[in-house]
Short mmCIF file of C-alpha atoms in Angstrom, two decimals:
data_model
loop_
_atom_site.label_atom_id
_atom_site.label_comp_id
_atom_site.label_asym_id
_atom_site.label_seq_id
_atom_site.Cartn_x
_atom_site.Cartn_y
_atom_site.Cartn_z
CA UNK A 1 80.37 135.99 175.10
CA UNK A 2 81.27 134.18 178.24
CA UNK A 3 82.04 136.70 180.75
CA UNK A 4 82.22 134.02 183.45
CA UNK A 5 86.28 134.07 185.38
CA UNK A 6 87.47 131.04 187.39
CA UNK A 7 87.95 131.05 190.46
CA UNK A 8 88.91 129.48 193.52
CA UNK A 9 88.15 125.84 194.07
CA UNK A 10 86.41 126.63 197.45
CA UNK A 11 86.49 123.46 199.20
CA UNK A 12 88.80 124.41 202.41
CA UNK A 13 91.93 121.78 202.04
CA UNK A 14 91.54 120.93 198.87
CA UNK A 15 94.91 122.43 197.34
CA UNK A 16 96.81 120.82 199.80
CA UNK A 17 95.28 117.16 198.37
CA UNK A 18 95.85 118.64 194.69
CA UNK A 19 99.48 118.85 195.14
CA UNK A 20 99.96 115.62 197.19
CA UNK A 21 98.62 114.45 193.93
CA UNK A 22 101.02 115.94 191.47
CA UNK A 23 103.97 115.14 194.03
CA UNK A 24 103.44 111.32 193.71
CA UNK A 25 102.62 111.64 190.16
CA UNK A 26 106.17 112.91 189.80
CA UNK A 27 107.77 110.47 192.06
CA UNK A 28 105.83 107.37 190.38
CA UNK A 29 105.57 108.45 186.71
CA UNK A 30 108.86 110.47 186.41
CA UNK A 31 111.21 109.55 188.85
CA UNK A 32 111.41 113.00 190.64
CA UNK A 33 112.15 113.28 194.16
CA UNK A 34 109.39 114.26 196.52
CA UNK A 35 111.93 117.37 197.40
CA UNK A 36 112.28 118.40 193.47
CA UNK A 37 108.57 117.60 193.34
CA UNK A 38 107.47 120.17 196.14
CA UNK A 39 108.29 123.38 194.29
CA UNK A 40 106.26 122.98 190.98
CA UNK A 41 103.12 120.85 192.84
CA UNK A 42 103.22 123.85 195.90
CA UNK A 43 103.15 126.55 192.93
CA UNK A 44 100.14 128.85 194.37
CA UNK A 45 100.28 127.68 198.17
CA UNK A 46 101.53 129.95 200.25
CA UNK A 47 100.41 128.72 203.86
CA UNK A 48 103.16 126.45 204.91
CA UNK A 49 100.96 124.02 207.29
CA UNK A 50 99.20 123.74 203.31
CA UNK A 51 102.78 122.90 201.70
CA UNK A 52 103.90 120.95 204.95
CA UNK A 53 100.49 118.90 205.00
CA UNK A 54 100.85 117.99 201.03
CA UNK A 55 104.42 116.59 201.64
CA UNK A 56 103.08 114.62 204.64
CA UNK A 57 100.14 113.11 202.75
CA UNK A 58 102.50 112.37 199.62
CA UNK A 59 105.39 110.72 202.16
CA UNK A 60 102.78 108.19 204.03
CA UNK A 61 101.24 107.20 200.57
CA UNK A 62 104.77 106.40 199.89
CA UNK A 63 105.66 104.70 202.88
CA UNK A 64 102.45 102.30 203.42
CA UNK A 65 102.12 102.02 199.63
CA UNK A 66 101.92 98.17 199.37
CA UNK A 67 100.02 97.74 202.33
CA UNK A 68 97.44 100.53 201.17
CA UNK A 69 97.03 98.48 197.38
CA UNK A 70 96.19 95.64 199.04
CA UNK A 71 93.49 96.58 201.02
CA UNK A 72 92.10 98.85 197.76
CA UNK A 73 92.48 95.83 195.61
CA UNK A 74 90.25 93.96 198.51
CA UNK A 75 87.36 95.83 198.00
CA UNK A 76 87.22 95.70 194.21
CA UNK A 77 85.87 93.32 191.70
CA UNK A 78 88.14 94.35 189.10
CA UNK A 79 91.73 95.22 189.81
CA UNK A 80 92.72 99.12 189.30
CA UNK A 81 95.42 99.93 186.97
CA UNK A 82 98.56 100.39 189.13
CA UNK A 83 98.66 104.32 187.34
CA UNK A 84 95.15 104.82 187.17
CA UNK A 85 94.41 108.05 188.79
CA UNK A 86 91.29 106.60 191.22
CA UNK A 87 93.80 103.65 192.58
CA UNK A 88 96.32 107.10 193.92
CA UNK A 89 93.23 109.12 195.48
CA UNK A 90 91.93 106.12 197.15
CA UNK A 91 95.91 105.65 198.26
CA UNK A 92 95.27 109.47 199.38
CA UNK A 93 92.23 109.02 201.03
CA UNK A 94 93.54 106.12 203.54
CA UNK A 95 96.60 108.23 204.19
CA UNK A 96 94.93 110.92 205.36
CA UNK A 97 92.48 108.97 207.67
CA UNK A 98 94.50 105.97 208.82
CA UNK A 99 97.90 107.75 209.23
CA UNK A 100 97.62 111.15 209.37
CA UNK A 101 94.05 110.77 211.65
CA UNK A 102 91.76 112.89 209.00
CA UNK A 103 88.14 112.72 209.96
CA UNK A 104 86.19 110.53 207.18
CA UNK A 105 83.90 113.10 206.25
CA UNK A 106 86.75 115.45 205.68
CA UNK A 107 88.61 112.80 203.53
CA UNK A 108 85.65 112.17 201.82
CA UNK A 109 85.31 116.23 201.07
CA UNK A 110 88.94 117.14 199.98
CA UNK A 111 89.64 114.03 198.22
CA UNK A 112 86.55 113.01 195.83
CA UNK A 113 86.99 116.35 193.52
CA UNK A 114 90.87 115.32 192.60
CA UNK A 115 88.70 112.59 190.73
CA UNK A 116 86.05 115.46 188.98
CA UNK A 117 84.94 113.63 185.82
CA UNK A 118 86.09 109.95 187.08
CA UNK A 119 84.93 107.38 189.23
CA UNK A 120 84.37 109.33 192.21
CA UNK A 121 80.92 106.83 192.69
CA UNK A 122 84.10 104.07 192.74
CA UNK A 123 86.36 105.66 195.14
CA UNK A 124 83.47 106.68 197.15
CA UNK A 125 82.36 103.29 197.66
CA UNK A 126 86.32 101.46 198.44
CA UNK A 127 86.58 103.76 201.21
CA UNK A 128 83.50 103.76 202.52
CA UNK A 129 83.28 100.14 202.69
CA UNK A 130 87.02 99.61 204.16
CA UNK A 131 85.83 102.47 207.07
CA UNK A 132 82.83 100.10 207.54
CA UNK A 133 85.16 97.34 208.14
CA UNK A 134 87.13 98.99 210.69
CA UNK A 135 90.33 98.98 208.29
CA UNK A 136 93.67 99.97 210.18
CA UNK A 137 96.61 101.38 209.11
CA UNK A 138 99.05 98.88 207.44
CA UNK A 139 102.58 97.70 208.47
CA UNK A 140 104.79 99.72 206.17
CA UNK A 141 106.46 97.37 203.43
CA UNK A 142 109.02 97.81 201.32
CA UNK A 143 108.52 97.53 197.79
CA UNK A 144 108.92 93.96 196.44
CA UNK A 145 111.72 94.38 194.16
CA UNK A 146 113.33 96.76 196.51
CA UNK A 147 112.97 93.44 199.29
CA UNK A 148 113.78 91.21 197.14
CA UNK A 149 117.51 93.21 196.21
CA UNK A 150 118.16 94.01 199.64
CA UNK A 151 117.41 90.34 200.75
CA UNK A 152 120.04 89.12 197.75
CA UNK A 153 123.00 91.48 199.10
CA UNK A 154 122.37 91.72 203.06
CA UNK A 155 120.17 89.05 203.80
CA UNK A 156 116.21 88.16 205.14
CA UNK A 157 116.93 89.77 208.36
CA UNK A 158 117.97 93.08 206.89
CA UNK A 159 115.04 93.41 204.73
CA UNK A 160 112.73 92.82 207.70
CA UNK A 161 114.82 95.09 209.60
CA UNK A 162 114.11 98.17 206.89
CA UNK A 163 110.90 97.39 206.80
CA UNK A 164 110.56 98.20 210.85
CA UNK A 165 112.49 101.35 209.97
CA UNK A 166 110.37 102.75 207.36
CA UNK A 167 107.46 102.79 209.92
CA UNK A 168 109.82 104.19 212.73
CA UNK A 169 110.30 108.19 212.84
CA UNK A 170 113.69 108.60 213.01
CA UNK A 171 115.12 110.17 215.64
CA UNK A 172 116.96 113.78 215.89
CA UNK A 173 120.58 113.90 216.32
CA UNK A 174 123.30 116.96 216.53
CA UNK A 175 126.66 117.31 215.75
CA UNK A 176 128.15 119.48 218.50
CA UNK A 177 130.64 121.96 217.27
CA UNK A 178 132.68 121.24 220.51
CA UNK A 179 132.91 117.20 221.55
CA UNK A 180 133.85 118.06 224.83
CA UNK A 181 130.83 119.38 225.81
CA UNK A 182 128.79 116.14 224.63
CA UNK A 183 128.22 114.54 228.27
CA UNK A 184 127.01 118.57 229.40
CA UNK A 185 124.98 118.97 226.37
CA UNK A 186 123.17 115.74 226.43
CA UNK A 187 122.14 116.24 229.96
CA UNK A 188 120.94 120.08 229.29
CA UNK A 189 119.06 118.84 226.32
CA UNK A 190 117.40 115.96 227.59
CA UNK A 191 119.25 113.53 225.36
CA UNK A 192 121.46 110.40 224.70
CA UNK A 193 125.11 110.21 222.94
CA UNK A 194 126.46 107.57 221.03
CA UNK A 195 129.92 108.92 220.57
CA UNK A 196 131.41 111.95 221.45
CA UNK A 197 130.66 114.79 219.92
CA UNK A 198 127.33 113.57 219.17
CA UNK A 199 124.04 114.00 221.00
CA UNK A 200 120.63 111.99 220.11
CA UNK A 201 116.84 113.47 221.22
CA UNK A 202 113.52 112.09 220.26
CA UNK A 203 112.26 113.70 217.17
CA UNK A 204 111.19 117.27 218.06
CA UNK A 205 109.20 120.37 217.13
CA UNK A 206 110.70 123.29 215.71
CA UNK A 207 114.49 123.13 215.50
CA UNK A 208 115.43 126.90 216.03
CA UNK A 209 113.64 126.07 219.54
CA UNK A 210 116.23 123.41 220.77
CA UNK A 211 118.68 125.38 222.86
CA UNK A 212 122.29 126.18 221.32
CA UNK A 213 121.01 126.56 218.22
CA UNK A 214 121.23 130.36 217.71
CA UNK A 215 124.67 130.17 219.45
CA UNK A 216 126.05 127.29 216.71
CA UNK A 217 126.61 124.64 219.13
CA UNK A 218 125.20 122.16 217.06
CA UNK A 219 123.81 121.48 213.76
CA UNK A 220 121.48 118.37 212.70
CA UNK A 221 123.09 115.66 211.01
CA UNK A 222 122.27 111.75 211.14
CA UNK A 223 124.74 110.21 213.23
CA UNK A 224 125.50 107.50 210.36
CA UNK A 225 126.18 110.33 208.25
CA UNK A 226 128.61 111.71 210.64
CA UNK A 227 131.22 109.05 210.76
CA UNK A 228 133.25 109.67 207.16
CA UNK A 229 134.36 113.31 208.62
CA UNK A 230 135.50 111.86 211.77
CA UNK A 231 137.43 108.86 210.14
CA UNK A 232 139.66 112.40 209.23
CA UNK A 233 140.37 112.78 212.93
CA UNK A 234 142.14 116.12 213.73
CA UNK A 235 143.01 118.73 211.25
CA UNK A 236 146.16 120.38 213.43
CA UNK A 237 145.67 123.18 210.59
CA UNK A 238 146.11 120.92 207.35
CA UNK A 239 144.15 121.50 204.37
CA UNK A 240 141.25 119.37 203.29
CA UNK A 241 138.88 118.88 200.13
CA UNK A 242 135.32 118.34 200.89
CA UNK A 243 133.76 117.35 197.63
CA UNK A 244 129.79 117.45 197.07
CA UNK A 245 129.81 119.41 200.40
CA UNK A 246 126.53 120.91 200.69
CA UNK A 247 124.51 121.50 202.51
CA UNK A 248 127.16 121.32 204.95
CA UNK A 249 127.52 118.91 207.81
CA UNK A 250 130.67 117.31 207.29
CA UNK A 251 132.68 121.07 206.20
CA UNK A 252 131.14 121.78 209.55
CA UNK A 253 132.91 119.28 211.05
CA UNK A 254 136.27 119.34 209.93
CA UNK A 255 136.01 123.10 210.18
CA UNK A 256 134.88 122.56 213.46
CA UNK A 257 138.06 119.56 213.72
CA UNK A 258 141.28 122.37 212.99
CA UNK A 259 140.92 121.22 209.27
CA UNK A 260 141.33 124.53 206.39
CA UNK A 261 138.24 123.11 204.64
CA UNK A 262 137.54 123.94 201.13
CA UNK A 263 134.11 123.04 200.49
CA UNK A 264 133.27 122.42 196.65
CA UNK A 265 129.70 121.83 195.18
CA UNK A 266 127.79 122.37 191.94
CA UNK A 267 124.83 123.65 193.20
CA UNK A 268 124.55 127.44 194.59
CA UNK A 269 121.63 127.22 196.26
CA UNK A 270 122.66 124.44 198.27
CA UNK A 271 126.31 125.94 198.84
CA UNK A 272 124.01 128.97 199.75
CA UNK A 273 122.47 127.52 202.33
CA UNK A 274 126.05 126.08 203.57
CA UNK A 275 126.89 129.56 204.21
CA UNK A 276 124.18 130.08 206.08
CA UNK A 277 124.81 127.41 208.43
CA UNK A 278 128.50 128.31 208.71
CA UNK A 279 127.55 131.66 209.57
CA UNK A 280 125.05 130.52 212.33
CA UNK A 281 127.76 127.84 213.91
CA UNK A 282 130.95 130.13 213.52
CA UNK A 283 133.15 127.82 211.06
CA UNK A 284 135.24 128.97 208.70
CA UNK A 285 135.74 127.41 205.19
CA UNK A 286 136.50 128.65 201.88
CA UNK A 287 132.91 127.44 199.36
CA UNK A 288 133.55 127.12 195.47
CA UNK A 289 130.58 126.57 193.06
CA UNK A 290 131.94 124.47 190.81
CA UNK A 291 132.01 121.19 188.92
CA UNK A 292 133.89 118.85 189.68
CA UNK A 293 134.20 117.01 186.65
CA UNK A 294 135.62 120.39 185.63
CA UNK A 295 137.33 121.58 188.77
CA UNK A 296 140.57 121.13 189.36
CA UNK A 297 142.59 122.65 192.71
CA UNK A 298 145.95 124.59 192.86
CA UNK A 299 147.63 122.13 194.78
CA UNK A 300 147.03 118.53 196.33
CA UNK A 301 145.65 118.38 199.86
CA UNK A 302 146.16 116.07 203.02
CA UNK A 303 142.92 114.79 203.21
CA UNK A 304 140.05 114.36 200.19
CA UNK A 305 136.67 113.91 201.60
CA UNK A 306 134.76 112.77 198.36
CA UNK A 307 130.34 112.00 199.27
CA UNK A 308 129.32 110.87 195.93
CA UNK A 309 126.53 111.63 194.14
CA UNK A 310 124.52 108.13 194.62
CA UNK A 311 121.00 106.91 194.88
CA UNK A 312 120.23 107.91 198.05
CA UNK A 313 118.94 104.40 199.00
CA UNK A 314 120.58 104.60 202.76
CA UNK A 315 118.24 107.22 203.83
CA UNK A 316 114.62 105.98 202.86
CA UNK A 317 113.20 105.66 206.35
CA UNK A 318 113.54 109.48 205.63
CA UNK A 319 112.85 110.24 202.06
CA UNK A 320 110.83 106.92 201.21
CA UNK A 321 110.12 108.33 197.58
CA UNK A 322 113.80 106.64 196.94
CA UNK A 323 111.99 103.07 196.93
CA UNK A 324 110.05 104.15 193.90
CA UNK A 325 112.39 105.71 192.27
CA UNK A 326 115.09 104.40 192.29
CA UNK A 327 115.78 101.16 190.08
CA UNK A 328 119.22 98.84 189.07
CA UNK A 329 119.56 100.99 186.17
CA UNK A 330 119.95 104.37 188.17
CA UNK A 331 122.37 102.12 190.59
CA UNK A 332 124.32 101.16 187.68
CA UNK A 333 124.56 104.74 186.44
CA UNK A 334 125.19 105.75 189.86
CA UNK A 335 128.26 103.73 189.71
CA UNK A 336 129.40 104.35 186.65
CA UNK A 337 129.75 108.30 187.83
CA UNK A 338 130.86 107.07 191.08
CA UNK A 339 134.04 105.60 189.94
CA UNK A 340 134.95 108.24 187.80
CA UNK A 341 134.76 110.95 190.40
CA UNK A 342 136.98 108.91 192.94
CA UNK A 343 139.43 108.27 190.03
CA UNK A 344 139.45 112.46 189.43
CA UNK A 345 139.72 112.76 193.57
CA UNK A 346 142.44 110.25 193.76
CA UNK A 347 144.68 112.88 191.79
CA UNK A 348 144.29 115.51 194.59
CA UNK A 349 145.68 113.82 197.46
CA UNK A 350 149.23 114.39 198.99
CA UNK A 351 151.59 111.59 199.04
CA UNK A 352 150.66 109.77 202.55
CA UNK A 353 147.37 111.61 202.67
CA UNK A 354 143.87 110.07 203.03
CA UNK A 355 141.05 109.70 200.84
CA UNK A 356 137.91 109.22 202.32
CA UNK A 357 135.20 107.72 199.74
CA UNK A 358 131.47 107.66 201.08
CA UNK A 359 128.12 107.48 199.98
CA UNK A 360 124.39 107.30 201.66
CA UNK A 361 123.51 104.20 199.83
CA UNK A 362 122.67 100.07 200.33
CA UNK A 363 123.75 99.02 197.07
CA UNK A 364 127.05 97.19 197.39
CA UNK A 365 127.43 98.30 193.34
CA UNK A 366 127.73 101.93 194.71
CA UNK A 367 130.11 101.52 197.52
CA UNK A 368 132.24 98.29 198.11
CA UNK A 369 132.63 97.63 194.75
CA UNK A 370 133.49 101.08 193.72
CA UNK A 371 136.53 100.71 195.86
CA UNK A 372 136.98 97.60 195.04
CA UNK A 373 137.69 98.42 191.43
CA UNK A 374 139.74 101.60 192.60
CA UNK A 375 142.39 99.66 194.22
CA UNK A 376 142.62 97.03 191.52
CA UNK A 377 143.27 100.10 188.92
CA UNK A 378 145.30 102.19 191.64
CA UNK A 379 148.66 101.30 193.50
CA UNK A 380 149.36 104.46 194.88
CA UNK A 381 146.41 103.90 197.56
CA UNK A 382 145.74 101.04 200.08
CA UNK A 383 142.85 100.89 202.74
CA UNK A 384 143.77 102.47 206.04
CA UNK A 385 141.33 100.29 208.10
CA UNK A 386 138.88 102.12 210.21
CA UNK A 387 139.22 100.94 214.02
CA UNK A 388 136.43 100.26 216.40
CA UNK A 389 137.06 102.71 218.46
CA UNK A 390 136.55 105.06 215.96
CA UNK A 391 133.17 103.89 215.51
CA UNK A 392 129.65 104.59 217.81
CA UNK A 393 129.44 101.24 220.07
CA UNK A 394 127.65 98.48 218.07
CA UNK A 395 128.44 99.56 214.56
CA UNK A 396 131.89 97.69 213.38
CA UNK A 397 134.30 97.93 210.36
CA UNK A 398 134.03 95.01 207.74
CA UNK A 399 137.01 92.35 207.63
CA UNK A 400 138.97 94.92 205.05
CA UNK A 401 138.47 98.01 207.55
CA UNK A 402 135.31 99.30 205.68
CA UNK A 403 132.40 100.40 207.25
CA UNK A 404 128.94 99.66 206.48
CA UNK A 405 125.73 100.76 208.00
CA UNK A 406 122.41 98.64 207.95
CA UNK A 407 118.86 99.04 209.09
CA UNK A 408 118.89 96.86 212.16
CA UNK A 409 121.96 98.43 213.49
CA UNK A 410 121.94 100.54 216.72
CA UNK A 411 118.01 99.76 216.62
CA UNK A 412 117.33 99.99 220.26
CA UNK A 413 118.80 103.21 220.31
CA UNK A 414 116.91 104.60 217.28
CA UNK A 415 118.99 103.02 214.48
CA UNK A 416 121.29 104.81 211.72
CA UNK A 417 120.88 105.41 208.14
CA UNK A 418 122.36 103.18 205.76
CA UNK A 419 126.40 104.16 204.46
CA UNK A 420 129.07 103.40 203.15
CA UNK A 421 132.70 104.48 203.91
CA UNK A 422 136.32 103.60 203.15
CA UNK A 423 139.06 105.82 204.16
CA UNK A 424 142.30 104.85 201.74
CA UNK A 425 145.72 106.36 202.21
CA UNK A 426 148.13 107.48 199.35
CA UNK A 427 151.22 105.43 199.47
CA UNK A 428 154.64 107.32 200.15
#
């Protein structure tokens, strides 16, 4: 009988490379998001710098991915499969020492035993020999199809310009509960606004640390992601639908703006977590669990705030696992549910009331076409164009009163992720 029990791999580190492993495994192989992935590759990790430290590894694989096959493919006579398992330690391995600064030896020590029964001799041998040659970290690239779409709808320039913002940390920037206080608060905190009620800091350590945050003055939102609430303007005690709210920003806001928000989403944990940060900033708005393919409200409302369900494509600089997974036919589908959520929104808007359609996407298929087709289906609503001065300085409405965000835009001052946003008013 084998009394023997397993234990412990005890190489110090180790689980922390394991589940960087099964993270990109599931972003690559099945199209999970690094988020999703976390929770089943973390399973058994309880040290957080452990959990934090697999997600890191996992996001600069990601991010430098191109760049990081071509120098493994330089330093081997025969080509790696693109899934073979050596080709994403080695991917692992220069992470950790060209990005994240790992020691060699320590690479070497935490890495090798993901490949326990494979070509560690291999592995061993591509890294050592790209240390020898003083290899350095890669520009980050997007992906080639993902360059070559983005080049077809917005142009060369754009696709360069993402490319510069996948290898820039964005920065960090609040939504201040009260706007008049932007030109104090930027001062107290050391940072820059772009628009009022808005205040912009270089990216930052702990967030419960930045001051106003136990007293709800703020809460962290990109400033792109900002701008469909505030094409609502001022609630004066109307009521409001915030569709596919959580986890929060923009009910926030219009709480925040006089509006009676009602803030519906289909997931409780998120609309959990909404709570939470309603609690912490002292807004008020009613939360339903709910979905809304099944919802339906009492009564129509002045404003409908609808931000889709879409692929996520505007905010890759942040969550560059969306380049991977992320292909035409999950834009198509995208759209497909796109339109018929707008359509079921449409129905819940007072006569002269707005509708404001957004999503955090760079596919044209998921946002200006989606109204596009709306309108041509719809003559109770028209665009209510969205005027400059509405907008942070440097980002502009389209020639139909649309706006669109790009990587490129605001640059200098840290850019914006990339969105979408029409605001559309029901005809009297």
């Amino acid at each position: 009988m084998n009394n023997r029990t397993s234990t412990p791999d005890p190489t110090p580190g180790l689980p922390a490379r394991q589940a960087a492993l099964r993270m990109l495994d599931a972003v690559m192989r099945r199209g999970e998001s690094l988020d999703v992935a976390q929770h089943a590759a973390c399973q058994g990790i309880d040290d957080r710098s452990d959990r934090a430290l697999a997600m890191a590894i996992a996001g600069e694989v990601l991010r430098h991915l191109p760049g990081l096959d071509l120098m493994i493919d330089s330093m081997t006579r025969l080509p790696l499969a693109e899934d073979a398992k050596a080709r994403m330690v080695l991917r692992i391995m220069l992470a950790q020492t060209l990005a994240l600064e790992t020691p060699p030896h320590a690479t070497i020590a935490t890495a090798l035993p993901l490949l326990q029964g494979g070509p560690r001799k291999l592995a061993h041998g591509v890294f050592g020999s790209l240390m020898r040659a003083g290899a350095t970290l890669p520009a980050p690239e997007l992906p080639p199809a993902t360059a070559n779409r983005w080049t077809a709808l917005w142009g060369e320039p754009m696709a360069e310009a993402a490319g510069v913002a996948l290898g820039t940390p964005p920065p960090l920037d609040l939504c201040l509960a009260d706007p008049s206080t932007t030109e104090a608060a930027a001062a107290d905190l050391g940072g820059v606004s772009l628009i009022p009620g808005h205040v912009r800091l270089p990216r930052a350590g702990a967030i419960e640390q930045i001051a106003g945050f136990e007293e709800g003055d703020w809460w962290v939102q990109d400033l792109a992601a900002s701008l469909p609430a505030r094409l609502l303007g001022k609630g004066q005690g109307r009521q409001v639908l915030d569709l596919c709210a959580a986890p929060g920003g923009k009910t926030m806001q219009l709480a925040a703006a006089g509006w009676h928000v009602t803030a519906l989403d289909n997931s409780e944990k998120r609309l959990k977590r909404l709570r939470q940060n309603l609690k912490r900033t002292g807004q008020d708005a009613l939360t339903i669990t709910a979905n809304l393919l099944e919802w339906r409200p009492d009564e129509e409302a002045d404003a409908v705030l609808l931000d889709a369900p879409c692929s996520a494509t505007g905010i890759f600089r942040r969550h560059p696992d969306v380049l991977y997974r992320i292909a035409p036919r999950h834009i198509e589908e995208r759209a497909e549910q796109q339109a018929v959520l707008l359509e079921r929104a449409s129905n819940w808007v007072k006569p002269g009331g707005l509708l404001v359609y957004a999503v955090c996407s760079l596919e044209r298929e998921e946002g200006e076409d989606v109204v596009a087709r709306f309108l041509a289906d719809d003559s109770r609503f028209t665009i209510d164009p969205v005027r400059a001065d509405e907008l942070p300085q440097g980002v502009l409405p389209d020639a139909l009163g649309q706006v669109r965000t790009l990587p490129g835009m605001l640059s200098e001052a840290g850019g914006l992720d990339g969105f979408f946003m029409a605001r559309l008013r029901h005809r009297h």
